[in-house]
Amino acid sequence: MPREIHLRNLAFRWSNWLMYSPALLLASAVLLGYFAVHYTSRHLTINTDTAELIAPESEFQQNRRKFEKAFGQDVHTLLVVIDSTSPELTKAAAHRLGRELRADTEHFSTVYRPDENAFFHRNGLLYIDTDKLQDFSVTLAQAQPFIGRISQDPSLNGFFSIFEDALNAENPTGEVPIDLMSLIDKVSLSLHKTLNGETDLLSWQKLIAENNISEAQSDKAFIFVTPKFDFSRILPAEPAINAIRSAVAKIQDPNLPTVKIWITGEVGLEHDEMAGMSEGTFTASIFSLVLVCGILLIAYRSWLLMLATLLTLTLGMIFCGLFAAVAVKELNLISVAFAVSNIGLGVEYAIHFCLRYRDNLDLHGKDKLRAIHSAVLDTSPSLILCAGTTSIGLYAFVPTDYQGISELGLLAGSSLFICLFITLTVLPVLLKILPTPAIHPLQRGEHPGASKISLWLAAFTLHYAKPITWATALLTAAALYLVFQVKTDFNPINLRDPHTESVIAFKELLKARDTSPMTLTVLASSADEAKSMQEKLGNLKTVDKTVSLFDFVPEDQENKLGIIDDMMMTLGPQSQSFPQLKMGTDPKPSILRMIAAIDANLPKKTDPAEIRSLRAFKQELQDVLVELNARFQPDRGVFIEKIQTSLLGTLPTVMNQLLTGFQAEEIQPASIPPEVKERWLSKEGLYRIQIFPKEDLNDLHHLRNFITDVQAIAPDATDLPVMYWESMKAVLAAFQQAIIIALTAIALLLLFIRRSIVDTLLVMTPLVLAGLFTMASTVFTGTPINFANIIALPLLMGLGVDNGIHMVEKLHHSLSENQNIYQSSTARGMFYGALTTISSFIGLAFSPHQGIASMGLVITIGIFWIMTSTFILLPAISKLTLKPKVAQHQVETA
């Protein structure tokens, strides 16, 4: 009691000082706010890099930094993924795009294409398995007649004449490189697309090398680009990304199929995330602001009080931003949520104050000064206690290894006192300056907010205290069961907007083992150590394959070079060069002969599939003739060229690339190009071993087994799987530690202040129950706990403690069933404060950013359970445990 009297005396002196010169004080606050905005805008930045958020000094983070230091070529880069309907078109587009990007020195410092090195063009066949290379040699021998004939007449006439002879021959396999009917189906489809205005390009690389050298048939190509950042912009990589998109538009050929090009990689993911967060957060903020204004109007029934609250909240946010600029200088993906938490908790203080002020006006007959003094005296002690206990819960996260939540705890905990100070300083001054709000005639003589619902709720919770308590016990048991089924998802990719270009491309790469970024990396200090380790790792049952510098020296080179020599002899004169396509020829005679050959052979066919293929081919050829007869020059020539390009356009390129591969020479370690070697052997002499998993690492069980097996041989293994796994463990450990510290510290402080174990347990009840029910609710909603929404726990802890303190104090004086605790300004302050907090987060639930959306959803669910626990469960439990107190000063219903 002496402590409360001391606080009331301080509050009395404080309110007197505020009223001495309100205009000067308000002007000073506005001026300081202006300088705070100026300083914050220049010194506070946002970093979306999640790598350093968790345990920055831990061993797994040190291993990552060691790897990035040794092989930093692909750190802070954009990955451009080129994809099309054929590998030939992909390579051509990648070549043109790479040339365009290298020429743009304003936006890019380096541009690297792994597949454009002349070394691999010349020696690519040596990297194919011996058995597959032998199979390809056989296929090439079978295709030799076709290659020979088409090289003599590289046009539609030559092409269709080969089909005609192959169809009429007894053994057609000697005339074409693959099954005749399979080729006819592909040609028919290409003709159909061209005739219908589409663009198509038949892939001769796939046709000739089908099922033999699949490693060389990828439809994707990659370009690693190091952009020049413009850090004066909110999105520093935006100029470089726009330059890439301009280059992409420039290289698209309207006469060829569209090439799909995606921008992803570390920088691309961060750029899209920042852009999405900015857009989504802005939309959510506008939505939340409208809701908050509406709730405040309902609560106050006064535009003036709403305006005073918003001005107070704005000034509080400005000074909280200043504190962040001084304390941390850089917000991360998690700590940025402190701004939203300030809206919820900061506006709650203002609501309590304004509602008490509104009640005091009714009580004291519109004596504004006395109403303000009374509001300061009545609300200050409980608000200070709430801020103190809530801040302890938030500060408990500061010593954890989760830097994101550690900074959030520091900023949100300190911001409570900033918002409280602004509320108890600026808000009374604003109320003194603003006109006295009008009181609705219906409100005179009764408490604002009284309603049949509140009367029913007051009677229900106290009259049925025992049934409600037993129901709570049953719900708690069910929630405890469900908590063990809560799922976790600590893959940062799943937090991002799945519809952004960078995420789509990243997930597309995950589908194939050879392109998946989910691989492990091990560093070895010597060649012997690297070879020994690679052999051990390759024998693990969870490992698909390993790659190191030594794999760039192919095995069995002597036999492979012999097979390549045999292929050269098989092709004969055609092994020197392949001619370009002939232009300006008239294919009509060869098409007519082709149709005649089909008509002659159809009666001989018995296989329904062959009959369908030939009839479809004939129909397409007849449609081509119709188009030729209907067109005049030069449009007729353009149409012929388009058909010839779609059917034969890739053939010269494929053949000349193959002929280049016939120049292969024996590869020694010293002959590996420097630009390749530096990506596998660092300047410090560290050898890099890349390890590919056998199973899908989206499965947590597979992820754990893969990492455990590899680390048993190489404890320092690093890369994305380790980062995800270790981050998940660190986050869960940090939250377990922080929650235990927070709950213990809050309980001890409450016990010290209230000197009552029962009161302490009752205050903690909404906090514990709401947390338990919220976790159980995530099971029903299918919302896994992730890096973003896990911050709901400390934020809900603050609101839960606040409400528990307010409600327990009120219940001490209002445990009779004929007393309506829900009509008090305290209860209304909690209710409207919770609504405004929900309003500040519910907009986030509709954000395209999955992490922000899940955070908004979990916090909204959590606040619902806090209000249920505070307004229904706590009064019922209190009825069975508390005895009403007689007030030591005048009994107030507020």
PDB file of N, CA, C and O in Angstrom, residues 97-138:
ATOM      1  N   LEU A  97      22.154 -13.565 -73.926  1.00  0.00           N
ATOM      2  CA  LEU A  97      21.918 -12.835 -72.682  1.00  0.00           C
ATOM      3  C   LEU A  97      23.227 -12.566 -71.954  1.00  0.00           C
ATOM      4  O   LEU A  97      23.440 -11.456 -71.433  1.00  0.00           O
ATOM      5  N   GLY A  98      24.120 -13.558 -71.930  1.00  0.00           N
ATOM      6  CA  GLY A  98      25.421 -13.356 -71.293  1.00  0.00           C
ATOM      7  C   GLY A  98      26.204 -12.233 -71.954  1.00  0.00           C
ATOM      8  O   GLY A  98      26.846 -11.422 -71.266  1.00  0.00           O
ATOM      9  N   ARG A  99      26.137 -12.159 -73.275  1.00  0.00           N
ATOM     10  CA  ARG A  99      26.834 -11.087 -73.992  1.00  0.00           C
ATOM     11  C   ARG A  99      26.254  -9.726 -73.639  1.00  0.00           C
ATOM     12  O   ARG A  99      26.986  -8.753 -73.417  1.00  0.00           O
ATOM     13  N   GLU A 100      24.924  -9.647 -73.567  1.00  0.00           N
ATOM     14  CA  GLU A 100      24.274  -8.381 -73.219  1.00  0.00           C
ATOM     15  C   GLU A 100      24.651  -7.930 -71.803  1.00  0.00           C
ATOM     16  O   GLU A 100      24.934  -6.746 -71.562  1.00  0.00           O
ATOM     17  N   LEU A 101      24.672  -8.864 -70.863  1.00  0.00           N
ATOM     18  CA  LEU A 101      24.963  -8.509 -69.476  1.00  0.00           C
ATOM     19  C   LEU A 101      26.421  -8.102 -69.298  1.00  0.00           C
ATOM     20  O   LEU A 101      26.730  -7.190 -68.521  1.00  0.00           O
ATOM     21  N   ARG A 102      27.333  -8.765 -69.989  1.00  0.00           N
ATOM     22  CA  ARG A 102      28.750  -8.389 -69.876  1.00  0.00           C
ATOM     23  C   ARG A 102      29.000  -6.990 -70.415  1.00  0.00           C
ATOM     24  O   ARG A 102      29.892  -6.277 -69.935  1.00  0.00           O
ATOM     25  N   ALA A 103      28.209  -6.613 -71.403  1.00  0.00           N
ATOM     26  CA  ALA A 103      28.393  -5.283 -71.985  1.00  0.00           C
ATOM     27  C   ALA A 103      27.882  -4.186 -71.052  1.00  0.00           C
ATOM     28  O   ALA A 103      28.258  -3.021 -71.194  1.00  0.00           O
ATOM     29  N   ASP A 104      27.054  -4.551 -70.085  1.00  0.00           N
ATOM     30  CA  ASP A 104      26.469  -3.566 -69.167  1.00  0.00           C
ATOM     31  C   ASP A 104      27.325  -3.466 -67.907  1.00  0.00           C
ATOM     32  O   ASP A 104      27.003  -4.015 -66.853  1.00  0.00           O
ATOM     33  N   THR A 105      28.418  -2.755 -68.001  1.00  0.00           N
ATOM     34  CA  THR A 105      29.323  -2.600 -66.853  1.00  0.00           C
ATOM     35  C   THR A 105      28.793  -1.618 -65.822  1.00  0.00           C
ATOM     36  O   THR A 105      29.323  -1.533 -64.718  1.00  0.00           O
ATOM     37  N   GLU A 106      27.727  -0.903 -66.167  1.00  0.00           N
ATOM     38  CA  GLU A 106      27.139   0.040 -65.215  1.00  0.00           C
ATOM     39  C   GLU A 106      26.418  -0.690 -64.085  1.00  0.00           C
ATOM     40  O   GLU A 106      26.419  -0.240 -62.934  1.00  0.00           O
ATOM     41  N   HIS A 107      25.817  -1.841 -64.411  1.00  0.00           N
ATOM     42  CA  HIS A 107      24.999  -2.544 -63.426  1.00  0.00           C
ATOM     43  C   HIS A 107      25.616  -3.842 -62.915  1.00  0.00           C
ATOM     44  O   HIS A 107      25.156  -4.378 -61.901  1.00  0.00           O
ATOM     45  N   PHE A 108      26.621  -4.377 -63.621  1.00  0.00           N
ATOM     46  CA  PHE A 108      27.160  -5.686 -63.236  1.00  0.00           C
ATOM     47  C   PHE A 108      28.687  -5.645 -63.195  1.00  0.00           C
ATOM     48  O   PHE A 108      29.327  -5.038 -64.062  1.00  0.00           O
ATOM     49  N   SER A 109      29.241  -6.323 -62.180  1.00  0.00           N
ATOM     50  CA  SER A 109      30.696  -6.394 -62.062  1.00  0.00           C
ATOM     51  C   SER A 109      31.243  -7.696 -62.644  1.00  0.00           C
ATOM     52  O   SER A 109      32.312  -7.706 -63.247  1.00  0.00           O
ATOM     53  N   THR A 110      30.531  -8.806 -62.481  1.00  0.00           N
ATOM     54  CA  THR A 110      30.960 -10.077 -63.079  1.00  0.00           C
ATOM     55  C   THR A 110      29.757 -10.823 -63.617  1.00  0.00           C
ATOM     56  O   THR A 110      28.652 -10.743 -63.072  1.00  0.00           O
ATOM     57  N   VAL A 111      29.984 -11.577 -64.693  1.00  0.00           N
ATOM     58  CA  VAL A 111      28.963 -12.427 -65.301  1.00  0.00           C
ATOM     59  C   VAL A 111      29.629 -13.762 -65.620  1.00  0.00           C
ATOM     60  O   VAL A 111      30.635 -13.812 -66.328  1.00  0.00           O
ATOM     61  N   TYR A 112      29.077 -14.848 -65.087  1.00  0.00           N
ATOM     62  CA  TYR A 112      29.707 -16.162 -65.258  1.00  0.00           C
ATOM     63  C   TYR A 112      28.682 -17.181 -65.739  1.00  0.00           C
ATOM     64  O   TYR A 112      27.626 -17.344 -65.147  1.00  0.00           O
ATOM     65  N   ARG A 113      29.023 -17.862 -66.857  1.00  0.00           N
ATOM     66  CA  ARG A 113      28.188 -18.941 -67.392  1.00  0.00           C
ATOM     67  C   ARG A 113      28.964 -20.245 -67.302  1.00  0.00           C
ATOM     68  O   ARG A 113      29.992 -20.412 -67.958  1.00  0.00           O
ATOM     69  N   PRO A 114      28.512 -21.202 -66.474  1.00  0.00           N
ATOM     70  CA  PRO A 114      29.271 -22.440 -66.295  1.00  0.00           C
ATOM     71  C   PRO A 114      29.412 -23.262 -67.572  1.00  0.00           C
ATOM     72  O   PRO A 114      30.397 -23.992 -67.724  1.00  0.00           O
ATOM     73  N   ASP A 115      28.441 -23.169 -68.497  1.00  0.00           N
ATOM     74  CA  ASP A 115      28.431 -24.070 -69.650  1.00  0.00           C
ATOM     75  C   ASP A 115      29.015 -23.462 -70.917  1.00  0.00           C
ATOM     76  O   ASP A 115      28.963 -24.092 -71.979  1.00  0.00           O
ATOM     77  N   GLU A 116      29.574 -22.252 -70.848  1.00  0.00           N
ATOM     78  CA  GLU A 116      30.044 -21.632 -72.086  1.00  0.00           C
ATOM     79  C   GLU A 116      31.541 -21.773 -72.303  1.00  0.00           C
ATOM     80  O   GLU A 116      32.088 -21.285 -73.286  1.00  0.00           O
ATOM     81  N   ASN A 117      32.233 -22.441 -71.391  1.00  0.00           N
ATOM     82  CA  ASN A 117      33.682 -22.562 -71.495  1.00  0.00           C
ATOM     83  C   ASN A 117      34.065 -23.425 -72.697  1.00  0.00           C
ATOM     84  O   ASN A 117      33.528 -24.526 -72.890  1.00  0.00           O
ATOM     85  N   ALA A 118      34.991 -22.946 -73.497  1.00  0.00           N
ATOM     86  CA  ALA A 118      35.446 -23.689 -74.676  1.00  0.00           C
ATOM     87  C   ALA A 118      36.043 -25.036 -74.298  1.00  0.00           C
ATOM     88  O   ALA A 118      36.003 -26.003 -75.084  1.00  0.00           O
ATOM     89  N   PHE A 119      36.588 -25.119 -73.094  1.00  0.00           N
ATOM     90  CA  PHE A 119      37.179 -26.366 -72.606  1.00  0.00           C
ATOM     91  C   PHE A 119      36.120 -27.471 -72.571  1.00  0.00           C
ATOM     92  O   PHE A 119      36.371 -28.611 -72.997  1.00  0.00           O
ATOM     93  N   PHE A 120      34.920 -27.160 -72.081  1.00  0.00           N
ATOM     94  CA  PHE A 120      33.860 -28.167 -72.010  1.00  0.00           C
ATOM     95  C   PHE A 120      33.241 -28.433 -73.373  1.00  0.00           C
ATOM     96  O   PHE A 120      32.790 -29.561 -73.641  1.00  0.00           O
ATOM     97  N   HIS A 121      33.180 -27.437 -74.233  1.00  0.00           N
ATOM     98  CA  HIS A 121      32.688 -27.670 -75.590  1.00  0.00           C
ATOM     99  C   HIS A 121      33.563 -28.689 -76.316  1.00  0.00           C
ATOM    100  O   HIS A 121      33.066 -29.547 -77.048  1.00  0.00           O
ATOM    101  N   ARG A 122      34.849 -28.569 -76.121  1.00  0.00           N
ATOM    102  CA  ARG A 122      35.802 -29.450 -76.811  1.00  0.00           C
ATOM    103  C   ARG A 122      35.880 -30.837 -76.153  1.00  0.00           C
ATOM    104  O   ARG A 122      36.032 -31.853 -76.839  1.00  0.00           O
ATOM    105  N   ASN A 123      35.780 -30.882 -74.839  1.00  0.00           N
ATOM    106  CA  ASN A 123      36.017 -32.140 -74.118  1.00  0.00           C
ATOM    107  C   ASN A 123      34.767 -32.711 -73.466  1.00  0.00           C
ATOM    108  O   ASN A 123      34.868 -33.608 -72.629  1.00  0.00           O
ATOM    109  N   GLY A 124      33.606 -32.201 -73.841  1.00  0.00           N
ATOM    110  CA  GLY A 124      32.379 -32.613 -73.171  1.00  0.00           C
ATOM    111  C   GLY A 124      32.101 -34.101 -73.255  1.00  0.00           C
ATOM    112  O   GLY A 124      31.575 -34.698 -72.312  1.00  0.00           O
ATOM    113  N   LEU A 125      32.435 -34.738 -74.382  1.00  0.00           N
ATOM    114  CA  LEU A 125      32.153 -36.164 -74.536  1.00  0.00           C
ATOM    115  C   LEU A 125      32.934 -37.017 -73.546  1.00  0.00           C
ATOM    116  O   LEU A 125      32.502 -38.126 -73.200  1.00  0.00           O
ATOM    117  N   LEU A 126      34.069 -36.516 -73.054  1.00  0.00           N
ATOM    118  CA  LEU A 126      34.872 -37.295 -72.101  1.00  0.00           C
ATOM    119  C   LEU A 126      34.205 -37.402 -70.730  1.00  0.00           C
ATOM    120  O   LEU A 126      34.583 -38.266 -69.927  1.00  0.00           O
ATOM    121  N   TYR A 127      33.234 -36.539 -70.452  1.00  0.00           N
ATOM    122  CA  TYR A 127      32.568 -36.569 -69.150  1.00  0.00           C
ATOM    123  C   TYR A 127      31.338 -37.478 -69.143  1.00  0.00           C
ATOM    124  O   TYR A 127      30.653 -37.582 -68.133  1.00  0.00           O
ATOM    125  N   ILE A 128      31.069 -38.141 -70.282  1.00  0.00           N
ATOM    126  CA  ILE A 128      29.974 -39.105 -70.349  1.00  0.00           C
ATOM    127  C   ILE A 128      30.512 -40.472 -69.938  1.00  0.00           C
ATOM    128  O   ILE A 128      31.654 -40.835 -70.242  1.00  0.00           O
ATOM    129  N   ASP A 129      29.683 -41.243 -69.226  1.00  0.00           N
ATOM    130  CA  ASP A 129      30.091 -42.598 -68.855  1.00  0.00           C
ATOM    131  C   ASP A 129      30.477 -43.395 -70.097  1.00  0.00           C
ATOM    132  O   ASP A 129      29.865 -43.237 -71.167  1.00  0.00           O
ATOM    133  N   THR A 130      31.435 -44.275 -69.946  1.00  0.00           N
ATOM    134  CA  THR A 130      31.939 -45.040 -71.091  1.00  0.00           C
ATOM    135  C   THR A 130      30.827 -45.823 -71.775  1.00  0.00           C
ATOM    136  O   THR A 130      30.740 -45.848 -73.010  1.00  0.00           O
ATOM    137  N   ASP A 131      29.951 -46.449 -70.990  1.00  0.00           N
ATOM    138  CA  ASP A 131      28.871 -47.254 -71.580  1.00  0.00           C
ATOM    139  C   ASP A 131      27.903 -46.371 -72.362  1.00  0.00           C
ATOM    140  O   ASP A 131      27.483 -46.731 -73.471  1.00  0.00           O
ATOM    141  N   LYS A 132      27.578 -45.219 -71.817  1.00  0.00           N
ATOM    142  CA  LYS A 132      26.662 -44.322 -72.525  1.00  0.00           C
ATOM    143  C   LYS A 132      27.309 -43.754 -73.780  1.00  0.00           C
ATOM    144  O   LYS A 132      26.645 -43.553 -74.800  1.00  0.00           O
ATOM    145  N   LEU A 133      28.609 -43.469 -73.689  1.00  0.00           N
ATOM    146  CA  LEU A 133      29.314 -42.957 -74.866  1.00  0.00           C
ATOM    147  C   LEU A 133      29.343 -44.021 -75.961  1.00  0.00           C
ATOM    148  O   LEU A 133      29.199 -43.709 -77.150  1.00  0.00           O
ATOM    149  N   GLN A 134      29.506 -45.283 -75.571  1.00  0.00           N
ATOM    150  CA  GLN A 134      29.503 -46.371 -76.552  1.00  0.00           C
ATOM    151  C   GLN A 134      28.125 -46.503 -77.193  1.00  0.00           C
ATOM    152  O   GLN A 134      28.014 -46.688 -78.416  1.00  0.00           O
ATOM    153  N   ASP A 135      27.068 -46.385 -76.377  1.00  0.00           N
ATOM    154  CA  ASP A 135      25.703 -46.438 -76.921  1.00  0.00           C
ATOM    155  C   ASP A 135      25.461 -45.287 -77.890  1.00  0.00           C
ATOM    156  O   ASP A 135      24.820 -45.463 -78.937  1.00  0.00           O
ATOM    157  N   PHE A 136      25.976 -44.118 -77.537  1.00  0.00           N
ATOM    158  CA  PHE A 136      25.819 -42.971 -78.424  1.00  0.00           C
ATOM    159  C   PHE A 136      26.560 -43.180 -79.729  1.00  0.00           C
ATOM    160  O   PHE A 136      26.079 -42.779 -80.797  1.00  0.00           O
ATOM    161  N   SER A 137      27.709 -43.833 -79.653  1.00  0.00           N
ATOM    162  CA  SER A 137      28.473 -44.130 -80.870  1.00  0.00           C
ATOM    163  C   SER A 137      27.671 -45.026 -81.806  1.00  0.00           C
ATOM    164  O   SER A 137      27.659 -44.816 -83.032  1.00  0.00           O
ATOM    165  N   VAL A 138      26.961 -46.006 -81.207  1.00  0.00           N
ATOM    166  CA  VAL A 138      26.125 -46.898 -82.023  1.00  0.00           C
ATOM    167  C   VAL A 138      24.985 -46.103 -82.665  1.00  0.00           C
ATOM    168  O   VAL A 138      24.679 -46.267 -83.856  1.00  0.00           O
TER     169      VAL A 138
END
